[in-house]
Amino acid sequence: MSLKYDFTGKVALITGSSSGIGAATAQLFSKSGANVVVTGRNADAVAKVAKQCTDVSPKQLTALEVVGDLTNEEDCNRLIETTVQTFGKIDILVNNAGAGFLSSIDDTDYMEKFSLIMKTNLNSMVYMTHKCVPYLAKTRGNVINISSIAAKKYFYILSAYCTSKAGVDMFTKCMAAELGPKHHIRVNAILPGYVETNFTNSYELPKEIIDQSIVEMGAKYPVGRIGQSQDIANTVAYLASDTAAGFLTGTCLIADGGDIAANV
């Protein structure tokens, strides 16, 4: 039996929603009656997902398309301003935009990659939350940050990525403690395990190695498979629901198919 959520009248802004987890999340919110904002750097990809959102919306609500780079503060400001101008408010902020690069500490370009990862995975999340607080306070809304089990365990030559996600988890806890009493805003994080998306397929590895790793990881996971974008979208919807998760804040919810428990 599938759970059904009702986000009618809500406005959900999902960063990094032109593909993968973000796209699946935007579509689920649309299917559940929300007005959604689809954003990413590729205009064609944004338009494609926005159409999919409109198609599954019970009332055929038009998804808002905003093309921009979340590492650019001007683009962040434009994203928020356009959302409020269009829908009048923000109820749910999903900080999903992310990047990852394979890099060893002694690589000559390590600091360049480290800086870009921190700007994308952590700084943009902090900035978007900072700028959205006035609007979320008015709606007693909530924030869901997409972290990773990389915040909890070591991954080979992914130190920058792991560090950024550990920062996401601590930022989530700090914001929950600060924004709850002050503005009645809930803040939670989700820590996915291995999820098959364009993101996890982008580590500059040959396709055959990626395909092999999917099979091998799935066999090791206690649930018998790796994750799909919809798995994480379902978790986002749960945390966003005041009815289902109204008592949850400051939670870093692990959705990893048993990865950490089984020491995969």
PDB file of C-alpha atoms in Angstrom:
ATOM      1  CA  MET A   1       0.000   0.000   0.000  1.00  0.00           C
ATOM      2  CA  SER A   2       1.409   3.390  -0.950  1.00  0.00           C
ATOM      3  CA  LEU A   3       1.113   6.393   1.331  1.00  0.00           C
ATOM      4  CA  LYS A   4      -0.693   9.443   0.022  1.00  0.00           C
ATOM      5  CA  TYR A   5       0.166  12.952   1.149  1.00  0.00           C
ATOM      6  CA  ASP A   6      -1.919  16.066   0.731  1.00  0.00           C
ATOM      7  CA  PHE A   7       0.142  19.205   0.157  1.00  0.00           C
ATOM      8  CA  THR A   8      -2.705  21.169  -1.429  1.00  0.00           C
ATOM      9  CA  GLY A   9      -2.051  24.883  -1.046  1.00  0.00           C
ATOM     10  CA  LYS A  10       1.595  24.379  -0.125  1.00  0.00           C
ATOM     11  CA  VAL A  11       4.540  25.815  -2.034  1.00  0.00           C
ATOM     12  CA  ALA A  12       7.616  23.595  -2.276  1.00  0.00           C
ATOM     13  CA  LEU A  13      10.958  24.912  -3.503  1.00  0.00           C
ATOM     14  CA  ILE A  14      13.334  22.074  -4.371  1.00  0.00           C
ATOM     15  CA  THR A  15      16.894  22.938  -5.347  1.00  0.00           C
ATOM     16  CA  GLY A  16      18.732  20.683  -7.776  1.00  0.00           C
ATOM     17  CA  SER A  17      15.375  19.447  -9.041  1.00  0.00           C
ATOM     18  CA  SER A  18      16.159  19.083 -12.733  1.00  0.00           C
ATOM     19  CA  SER A  19      17.177  15.432 -12.294  1.00  0.00           C
ATOM     20  CA  GLY A  20      17.521  12.549  -9.851  1.00  0.00           C
ATOM     21  CA  ILE A  21      16.265  12.851  -6.287  1.00  0.00           C
ATOM     22  CA  GLY A  22      15.233  16.469  -6.759  1.00  0.00           C
ATOM     23  CA  ALA A  23      13.144  15.706  -9.838  1.00  0.00           C
ATOM     24  CA  ALA A  24      11.418  12.745  -8.166  1.00  0.00           C
ATOM     25  CA  THR A  25      10.699  14.928  -5.136  1.00  0.00           C
ATOM     26  CA  ALA A  26       9.237  17.735  -7.235  1.00  0.00           C
ATOM     27  CA  GLN A  27       6.990  15.272  -9.047  1.00  0.00           C
ATOM     28  CA  LEU A  28       5.784  13.715  -5.799  1.00  0.00           C
ATOM     29  CA  PHE A  29       4.927  17.115  -4.319  1.00  0.00           C
ATOM     30  CA  SER A  30       3.071  18.001  -7.535  1.00  0.00           C
ATOM     31  CA  LYS A  31       1.192  14.714  -7.449  1.00  0.00           C
ATOM     32  CA  SER A  32       0.249  15.537  -3.846  1.00  0.00           C
ATOM     33  CA  GLY A  33      -1.285  18.879  -4.819  1.00  0.00           C
ATOM     34  CA  ALA A  34       1.535  21.348  -4.108  1.00  0.00           C
ATOM     35  CA  ASN A  35       2.801  24.212  -6.208  1.00  0.00           C
ATOM     36  CA  VAL A  36       6.421  23.372  -6.967  1.00  0.00           C
ATOM     37  CA  VAL A  37       9.518  25.235  -8.058  1.00  0.00           C
ATOM     38  CA  VAL A  38      11.866  23.328 -10.349  1.00  0.00           C
ATOM     39  CA  THR A  39      15.375  24.707 -10.572  1.00  0.00           C
ATOM     40  CA  GLY A  40      18.747  23.707 -11.968  1.00  0.00           C
ATOM     41  CA  ARG A  41      21.482  24.894 -14.290  1.00  0.00           C
ATOM     42  CA  ASN A  42      20.220  23.233 -17.471  1.00  0.00           C
ATOM     43  CA  ALA A  43      17.179  24.983 -18.957  1.00  0.00           C
ATOM     44  CA  ASP A  44      16.071  21.986 -21.042  1.00  0.00           C
ATOM     45  CA  ALA A  45      16.250  19.632 -18.060  1.00  0.00           C
ATOM     46  CA  VAL A  46      14.350  22.115 -15.874  1.00  0.00           C
ATOM     47  CA  ALA A  47      11.624  22.466 -18.516  1.00  0.00           C
ATOM     48  CA  LYS A  48      11.320  18.691 -18.902  1.00  0.00           C
ATOM     49  CA  VAL A  49      10.841  18.097 -15.177  1.00  0.00           C
ATOM     50  CA  ALA A  50       8.467  21.055 -14.849  1.00  0.00           C
ATOM     51  CA  LYS A  51       6.237  19.562 -17.553  1.00  0.00           C
ATOM     52  CA  GLN A  52       6.286  16.194 -15.792  1.00  0.00           C
ATOM     53  CA  CYS A  53       5.219  17.940 -12.587  1.00  0.00           C
ATOM     54  CA  THR A  54       2.353  19.718 -14.297  1.00  0.00           C
ATOM     55  CA  ASP A  55       1.242  16.475 -15.950  1.00  0.00           C
ATOM     56  CA  VAL A  56       0.921  14.625 -12.613  1.00  0.00           C
ATOM     57  CA  SER A  57      -0.637  17.534 -10.711  1.00  0.00           C
ATOM     58  CA  PRO A  58      -4.288  16.733  -9.858  1.00  0.00           C
ATOM     59  CA  LYS A  59      -5.298  20.272 -10.867  1.00  0.00           C
ATOM     60  CA  GLN A  60      -2.649  20.607 -13.598  1.00  0.00           C
ATOM     61  CA  LEU A  61      -0.851  23.290 -11.593  1.00  0.00           C
ATOM     62  CA  THR A  62       1.977  24.812 -13.602  1.00  0.00           C
ATOM     63  CA  ALA A  63       5.380  24.237 -12.052  1.00  0.00           C
ATOM     64  CA  LEU A  64       7.591  27.292 -11.823  1.00  0.00           C
ATOM     65  CA  GLU A  65      10.841  27.023 -13.803  1.00  0.00           C
ATOM     66  CA  VAL A  66      13.915  28.912 -12.573  1.00  0.00           C
ATOM     67  CA  VAL A  67      17.313  28.324 -14.180  1.00  0.00           C
ATOM     68  CA  GLY A  68      20.292  29.219 -12.040  1.00  0.00           C
ATOM     69  CA  ASP A  69      23.485  28.212 -10.256  1.00  0.00           C
ATOM     70  CA  LEU A  70      23.118  27.799  -6.490  1.00  0.00           C
ATOM     71  CA  THR A  71      26.777  28.707  -5.939  1.00  0.00           C
ATOM     72  CA  ASN A  72      25.874  32.205  -7.152  1.00  0.00           C
ATOM     73  CA  GLU A  73      24.136  34.332  -4.505  1.00  0.00           C
ATOM     74  CA  GLU A  74      22.418  36.475  -7.131  1.00  0.00           C
ATOM     75  CA  ASP A  75      20.862  33.361  -8.641  1.00  0.00           C
ATOM     76  CA  CYS A  76      19.735  32.236  -5.177  1.00  0.00           C
ATOM     77  CA  ASN A  77      18.130  35.609  -4.541  1.00  0.00           C
ATOM     78  CA  ARG A  78      16.381  35.530  -7.910  1.00  0.00           C
ATOM     79  CA  LEU A  79      15.134  31.998  -7.238  1.00  0.00           C
ATOM     80  CA  ILE A  80      13.562  32.998  -3.922  1.00  0.00           C
ATOM     81  CA  GLU A  81      12.168  36.302  -5.184  1.00  0.00           C
ATOM     82  CA  THR A  82      10.620  34.664  -8.256  1.00  0.00           C
ATOM     83  CA  THR A  83       9.031  31.984  -6.078  1.00  0.00           C
ATOM     84  CA  VAL A  84       7.449  34.526  -3.741  1.00  0.00           C
ATOM     85  CA  GLN A  85       6.356  36.792  -6.589  1.00  0.00           C
ATOM     86  CA  THR A  86       4.682  33.831  -8.299  1.00  0.00           C
ATOM     87  CA  PHE A  87       3.124  31.985  -5.373  1.00  0.00           C
ATOM     88  CA  GLY A  88       3.165  34.543  -2.554  1.00  0.00           C
ATOM     89  CA  LYS A  89       4.904  32.311  -0.017  1.00  0.00           C
ATOM     90  CA  ILE A  90       7.218  29.375   0.694  1.00  0.00           C
ATOM     91  CA  ASP A  91       6.090  26.443   2.846  1.00  0.00           C
ATOM     92  CA  ILE A  92       8.759  23.832   2.167  1.00  0.00           C
ATOM     93  CA  LEU A  93      12.422  24.261   1.261  1.00  0.00           C
ATOM     94  CA  VAL A  94      14.252  21.153   0.077  1.00  0.00           C
ATOM     95  CA  ASN A  95      17.993  21.797  -0.123  1.00  0.00           C
ATOM     96  CA  ASN A  96      18.983  19.072  -2.558  1.00  0.00           C
ATOM     97  CA  ALA A  97      21.575  20.629  -4.905  1.00  0.00           C
ATOM     98  CA  GLY A  98      24.866  18.770  -4.633  1.00  0.00           C
ATOM     99  CA  ALA A  99      28.167  17.929  -6.272  1.00  0.00           C
ATOM    100  CA  GLY A 100      30.885  15.356  -5.769  1.00  0.00           C
ATOM    101  CA  PHE A 101      34.319  14.721  -7.245  1.00  0.00           C
ATOM    102  CA  LEU A 102      36.820  11.938  -6.791  1.00  0.00           C
ATOM    103  CA  SER A 103      39.946  13.634  -5.483  1.00  0.00           C
ATOM    104  CA  SER A 104      42.904  12.717  -3.282  1.00  0.00           C
ATOM    105  CA  ILE A 105      44.375  15.233  -0.834  1.00  0.00           C
ATOM    106  CA  ASP A 106      47.670  15.278  -2.738  1.00  0.00           C
ATOM    107  CA  ASP A 107      46.064  16.047  -6.108  1.00  0.00           C
ATOM    108  CA  THR A 108      47.214  19.398  -7.469  1.00  0.00           C
ATOM    109  CA  ASP A 109      43.592  20.553  -7.973  1.00  0.00           C
ATOM    110  CA  TYR A 110      42.300  19.233  -4.627  1.00  0.00           C
ATOM    111  CA  MET A 111      41.609  22.650  -3.103  1.00  0.00           C
ATOM    112  CA  GLU A 112      39.782  23.804  -6.216  1.00  0.00           C
ATOM    113  CA  LYS A 113      37.490  20.778  -6.056  1.00  0.00           C
ATOM    114  CA  PHE A 114      37.118  21.079  -2.274  1.00  0.00           C
ATOM    115  CA  SER A 115      36.023  24.701  -2.601  1.00  0.00           C
ATOM    116  CA  LEU A 116      33.454  23.923  -5.312  1.00  0.00           C
ATOM    117  CA  ILE A 117      31.991  21.030  -3.325  1.00  0.00           C
ATOM    118  CA  MET A 118      31.651  23.137  -0.193  1.00  0.00           C
ATOM    119  CA  LYS A 119      30.046  25.980  -2.156  1.00  0.00           C
ATOM    120  CA  THR A 120      27.535  23.616  -3.736  1.00  0.00           C
ATOM    121  CA  ASN A 121      26.769  21.175  -0.936  1.00  0.00           C
ATOM    122  CA  LEU A 122      26.993  23.372   2.152  1.00  0.00           C
ATOM    123  CA  ASN A 123      27.306  27.090   1.426  1.00  0.00           C
ATOM    124  CA  SER A 124      24.328  27.190  -0.946  1.00  0.00           C
ATOM    125  CA  MET A 125      22.226  25.307   1.607  1.00  0.00           C
ATOM    126  CA  VAL A 126      23.165  27.753   4.349  1.00  0.00           C
ATOM    127  CA  TYR A 127      22.464  30.739   2.111  1.00  0.00           C
ATOM    128  CA  MET A 128      19.115  29.435   0.863  1.00  0.00           C
ATOM    129  CA  THR A 129      17.989  28.682   4.417  1.00  0.00           C
ATOM    130  CA  HIS A 130      19.182  32.089   5.618  1.00  0.00           C
ATOM    131  CA  LYS A 131      17.235  33.899   2.908  1.00  0.00           C
ATOM    132  CA  CYS A 132      14.094  31.764   3.191  1.00  0.00           C
ATOM    133  CA  VAL A 133      13.651  32.082   6.968  1.00  0.00           C
ATOM    134  CA  PRO A 134      11.405  35.204   6.784  1.00  0.00           C
ATOM    135  CA  TYR A 135       9.018  33.394   4.433  1.00  0.00           C
ATOM    136  CA  LEU A 136       9.118  30.044   6.253  1.00  0.00           C
ATOM    137  CA  ALA A 137       8.434  31.834   9.542  1.00  0.00           C
ATOM    138  CA  LYS A 138       5.188  33.228   8.109  1.00  0.00           C
ATOM    139  CA  THR A 139       3.970  29.765   7.057  1.00  0.00           C
ATOM    140  CA  ARG A 140       5.498  27.823   9.978  1.00  0.00           C
ATOM    141  CA  GLY A 141       7.155  25.840   7.229  1.00  0.00           C
ATOM    142  CA  ASN A 142       9.963  23.333   7.233  1.00  0.00           C
ATOM    143  CA  VAL A 143      13.346  22.637   5.702  1.00  0.00           C
ATOM    144  CA  ILE A 144      14.633  19.268   4.496  1.00  0.00           C
ATOM    145  CA  ASN A 145      18.345  19.021   3.736  1.00  0.00           C
ATOM    146  CA  ILE A 146      19.652  16.181   1.579  1.00  0.00           C
ATOM    147  CA  SER A 147      22.804  14.905   3.233  1.00  0.00           C
ATOM    148  CA  SER A 148      24.441  11.482   2.730  1.00  0.00           C
ATOM    149  CA  ILE A 149      25.725   8.512   4.692  1.00  0.00           C
ATOM    150  CA  ALA A 150      29.079   9.953   3.619  1.00  0.00           C
ATOM    151  CA  ALA A 151      28.581  12.226   6.642  1.00  0.00           C
ATOM    152  CA  LYS A 152      28.901   9.123   8.831  1.00  0.00           C
ATOM    153  CA  LYS A 153      31.522   6.952   7.122  1.00  0.00           C
ATOM    154  CA  TYR A 154      34.667   7.134   5.023  1.00  0.00           C
ATOM    155  CA  PHE A 155      34.536   6.812   1.255  1.00  0.00           C
ATOM    156  CA  TYR A 156      37.722   6.421  -0.772  1.00  0.00           C
ATOM    157  CA  ILE A 157      39.035   9.727  -2.248  1.00  0.00           C
ATOM    158  CA  LEU A 158      35.788  11.494  -1.387  1.00  0.00           C
ATOM    159  CA  SER A 159      37.061  13.423   1.626  1.00  0.00           C
ATOM    160  CA  ALA A 160      35.734  16.767   0.413  1.00  0.00           C
ATOM    161  CA  TYR A 161      32.275  15.317  -0.185  1.00  0.00           C
ATOM    162  CA  CYS A 162      32.229  13.538   3.191  1.00  0.00           C
ATOM    163  CA  THR A 163      33.298  16.735   4.957  1.00  0.00           C
ATOM    164  CA  SER A 164      30.597  18.807   3.261  1.00  0.00           C
ATOM    165  CA  LYS A 165      27.876  16.345   4.248  1.00  0.00           C
ATOM    166  CA  ALA A 166      29.056  16.221   7.855  1.00  0.00           C
ATOM    167  CA  GLY A 167      28.636  19.992   7.813  1.00  0.00           C
ATOM    168  CA  VAL A 168      25.098  19.589   6.467  1.00  0.00           C
ATOM    169  CA  ASP A 169      24.155  17.352   9.391  1.00  0.00           C
ATOM    170  CA  MET A 170      25.465  19.766  12.021  1.00  0.00           C
ATOM    171  CA  PHE A 171      23.877  22.740  10.269  1.00  0.00           C
ATOM    172  CA  THR A 172      20.564  20.855  10.301  1.00  0.00           C
ATOM    173  CA  LYS A 173      20.741  20.264  14.058  1.00  0.00           C
ATOM    174  CA  CYS A 174      21.741  23.860  14.782  1.00  0.00           C
ATOM    175  CA  MET A 175      18.918  25.264  12.664  1.00  0.00           C
ATOM    176  CA  ALA A 176      16.337  22.949  14.228  1.00  0.00           C
ATOM    177  CA  ALA A 177      17.332  24.127  17.696  1.00  0.00           C
ATOM    178  CA  GLU A 178      17.410  27.792  16.644  1.00  0.00           C
ATOM    179  CA  LEU A 179      14.445  28.089  14.303  1.00  0.00           C
ATOM    180  CA  GLY A 180      11.976  25.904  16.195  1.00  0.00           C
ATOM    181  CA  PRO A 181      11.507  28.060  19.312  1.00  0.00           C
ATOM    182  CA  LYS A 182      12.025  31.287  17.394  1.00  0.00           C
ATOM    183  CA  HIS A 183       9.914  30.773  14.256  1.00  0.00           C
ATOM    184  CA  HIS A 184       8.157  27.362  14.562  1.00  0.00           C
ATOM    185  CA  ILE A 185      10.205  26.053  11.613  1.00  0.00           C
ATOM    186  CA  ARG A 186      11.109  22.360  11.548  1.00  0.00           C
ATOM    187  CA  VAL A 187      14.497  21.400  10.043  1.00  0.00           C
ATOM    188  CA  ASN A 188      15.505  17.823   9.214  1.00  0.00           C
ATOM    189  CA  ALA A 189      18.002  16.008   7.022  1.00  0.00           C
ATOM    190  CA  ILE A 190      17.966  12.796   5.019  1.00  0.00           C
ATOM    191  CA  LEU A 191      21.079  10.658   4.617  1.00  0.00           C
ATOM    192  CA  PRO A 192      20.675   8.482   1.507  1.00  0.00           C
ATOM    193  CA  GLY A 193      22.855   5.498   0.827  1.00  0.00           C
ATOM    194  CA  TYR A 194      23.836   4.533  -2.705  1.00  0.00           C
ATOM    195  CA  VAL A 195      21.086   5.838  -4.982  1.00  0.00           C
ATOM    196  CA  GLU A 196      21.126   5.291  -8.734  1.00  0.00           C
ATOM    197  CA  THR A 197      21.014   8.804 -10.215  1.00  0.00           C
ATOM    198  CA  ASN A 198      22.931  10.894 -12.723  1.00  0.00           C
ATOM    199  CA  PHE A 199      24.868  12.189  -9.725  1.00  0.00           C
ATOM    200  CA  THR A 200      26.231   8.793  -8.695  1.00  0.00           C
ATOM    201  CA  ASN A 201      26.926   8.026 -12.359  1.00  0.00           C
ATOM    202  CA  SER A 202      29.076  11.134 -12.777  1.00  0.00           C
ATOM    203  CA  TYR A 203      32.308  10.166 -11.059  1.00  0.00           C
ATOM    204  CA  GLU A 204      34.261   9.969 -14.312  1.00  0.00           C
ATOM    205  CA  LEU A 205      34.165   6.160 -14.260  1.00  0.00           C
ATOM    206  CA  PRO A 206      33.502   3.842 -17.220  1.00  0.00           C
ATOM    207  CA  LYS A 207      29.862   2.749 -17.557  1.00  0.00           C
ATOM    208  CA  GLU A 208      30.738  -0.917 -17.119  1.00  0.00           C
ATOM    209  CA  ILE A 209      32.345  -0.201 -13.752  1.00  0.00           C
ATOM    210  CA  ILE A 210      29.311   1.812 -12.626  1.00  0.00           C
ATOM    211  CA  ASP A 211      26.922  -0.948 -13.745  1.00  0.00           C
ATOM    212  CA  GLN A 212      29.011  -3.565 -11.946  1.00  0.00           C
ATOM    213  CA  SER A 213      29.097  -1.505  -8.757  1.00  0.00           C
ATOM    214  CA  ILE A 214      25.286  -1.158  -8.815  1.00  0.00           C
ATOM    215  CA  VAL A 215      24.903  -4.940  -8.950  1.00  0.00           C
ATOM    216  CA  GLU A 216      27.531  -5.550  -6.264  1.00  0.00           C
ATOM    217  CA  MET A 217      26.219  -2.880  -3.902  1.00  0.00           C
ATOM    218  CA  GLY A 218      22.649  -4.080  -4.324  1.00  0.00           C
ATOM    219  CA  ALA A 219      23.681  -7.608  -3.393  1.00  0.00           C
ATOM    220  CA  LYS A 220      25.330  -6.341  -0.194  1.00  0.00           C
ATOM    221  CA  TYR A 221      22.449  -4.132   0.938  1.00  0.00           C
ATOM    222  CA  PRO A 222      20.120  -5.842   3.452  1.00  0.00           C
ATOM    223  CA  VAL A 223      17.073  -4.730   1.429  1.00  0.00           C
ATOM    224  CA  GLY A 224      18.524  -6.500  -1.628  1.00  0.00           C
ATOM    225  CA  ARG A 225      18.919  -3.494  -3.917  1.00  0.00           C
ATOM    226  CA  ILE A 226      20.406  -0.018  -4.114  1.00  0.00           C
ATOM    227  CA  GLY A 227      18.195   3.022  -3.722  1.00  0.00           C
ATOM    228  CA  GLN A 228      16.131   4.801  -6.331  1.00  0.00           C
ATOM    229  CA  SER A 229      15.267   8.491  -6.430  1.00  0.00           C
ATOM    230  CA  GLN A 230      11.669   7.714  -5.509  1.00  0.00           C
ATOM    231  CA  ASP A 231      12.813   6.110  -2.243  1.00  0.00           C
ATOM    232  CA  ILE A 232      14.302   9.394  -1.107  1.00  0.00           C
ATOM    233  CA  ALA A 233      11.424  11.471  -2.487  1.00  0.00           C
ATOM    234  CA  ASN A 234       9.057   9.401  -0.335  1.00  0.00           C
ATOM    235  CA  THR A 235      11.203  10.170   2.704  1.00  0.00           C
ATOM    236  CA  VAL A 236      11.190  13.891   1.885  1.00  0.00           C
ATOM    237  CA  ALA A 237       7.391  13.887   1.674  1.00  0.00           C
ATOM    238  CA  TYR A 238       7.166  12.148   5.033  1.00  0.00           C
ATOM    239  CA  LEU A 239       9.375  14.717   6.759  1.00  0.00           C
ATOM    240  CA  ALA A 240       7.594  17.601   5.032  1.00  0.00           C
ATOM    241  CA  SER A 241       4.204  16.436   6.291  1.00  0.00           C
ATOM    242  CA  ASP A 242       3.178  18.168   9.506  1.00  0.00           C
ATOM    243  CA  THR A 243       0.607  15.439  10.011  1.00  0.00           C
ATOM    244  CA  ALA A 244       3.025  12.524   9.653  1.00  0.00           C
ATOM    245  CA  ALA A 245       6.212  14.089  11.029  1.00  0.00           C
ATOM    246  CA  GLY A 246       5.132  17.142  13.009  1.00  0.00           C
ATOM    247  CA  PHE A 247       7.112  15.990  16.061  1.00  0.00           C
ATOM    248  CA  LEU A 248      10.344  15.502  14.097  1.00  0.00           C
ATOM    249  CA  THR A 249      12.973  18.214  13.962  1.00  0.00           C
ATOM    250  CA  GLY A 250      16.752  18.095  14.158  1.00  0.00           C
ATOM    251  CA  THR A 251      16.595  14.534  12.852  1.00  0.00           C
ATOM    252  CA  CYS A 252      19.219  13.181  10.466  1.00  0.00           C
ATOM    253  CA  LEU A 253      17.180  10.339   9.026  1.00  0.00           C
ATOM    254  CA  ILE A 254      19.226   7.563   7.463  1.00  0.00           C
ATOM    255  CA  ALA A 255      17.642   6.092   4.322  1.00  0.00           C
ATOM    256  CA  ASP A 256      20.378   3.740   3.153  1.00  0.00           C
ATOM    257  CA  GLY A 257      18.888   0.300   2.618  1.00  0.00           C
ATOM    258  CA  GLY A 258      20.857  -0.940   5.614  1.00  0.00           C
ATOM    259  CA  ASP A 259      24.295   0.211   4.364  1.00  0.00           C
ATOM    260  CA  ILE A 260      25.583   1.459   7.709  1.00  0.00           C
ATOM    261  CA  ALA A 261      23.984  -1.329   9.752  1.00  0.00           C
ATOM    262  CA  ALA A 262      25.604  -3.981   7.557  1.00  0.00           C
ATOM    263  CA  ASN A 263      28.957  -2.184   7.281  1.00  0.00           C
ATOM    264  CA  VAL A 264      28.726  -2.305   3.487  1.00  0.00           C
TER     265      VAL A 264
END
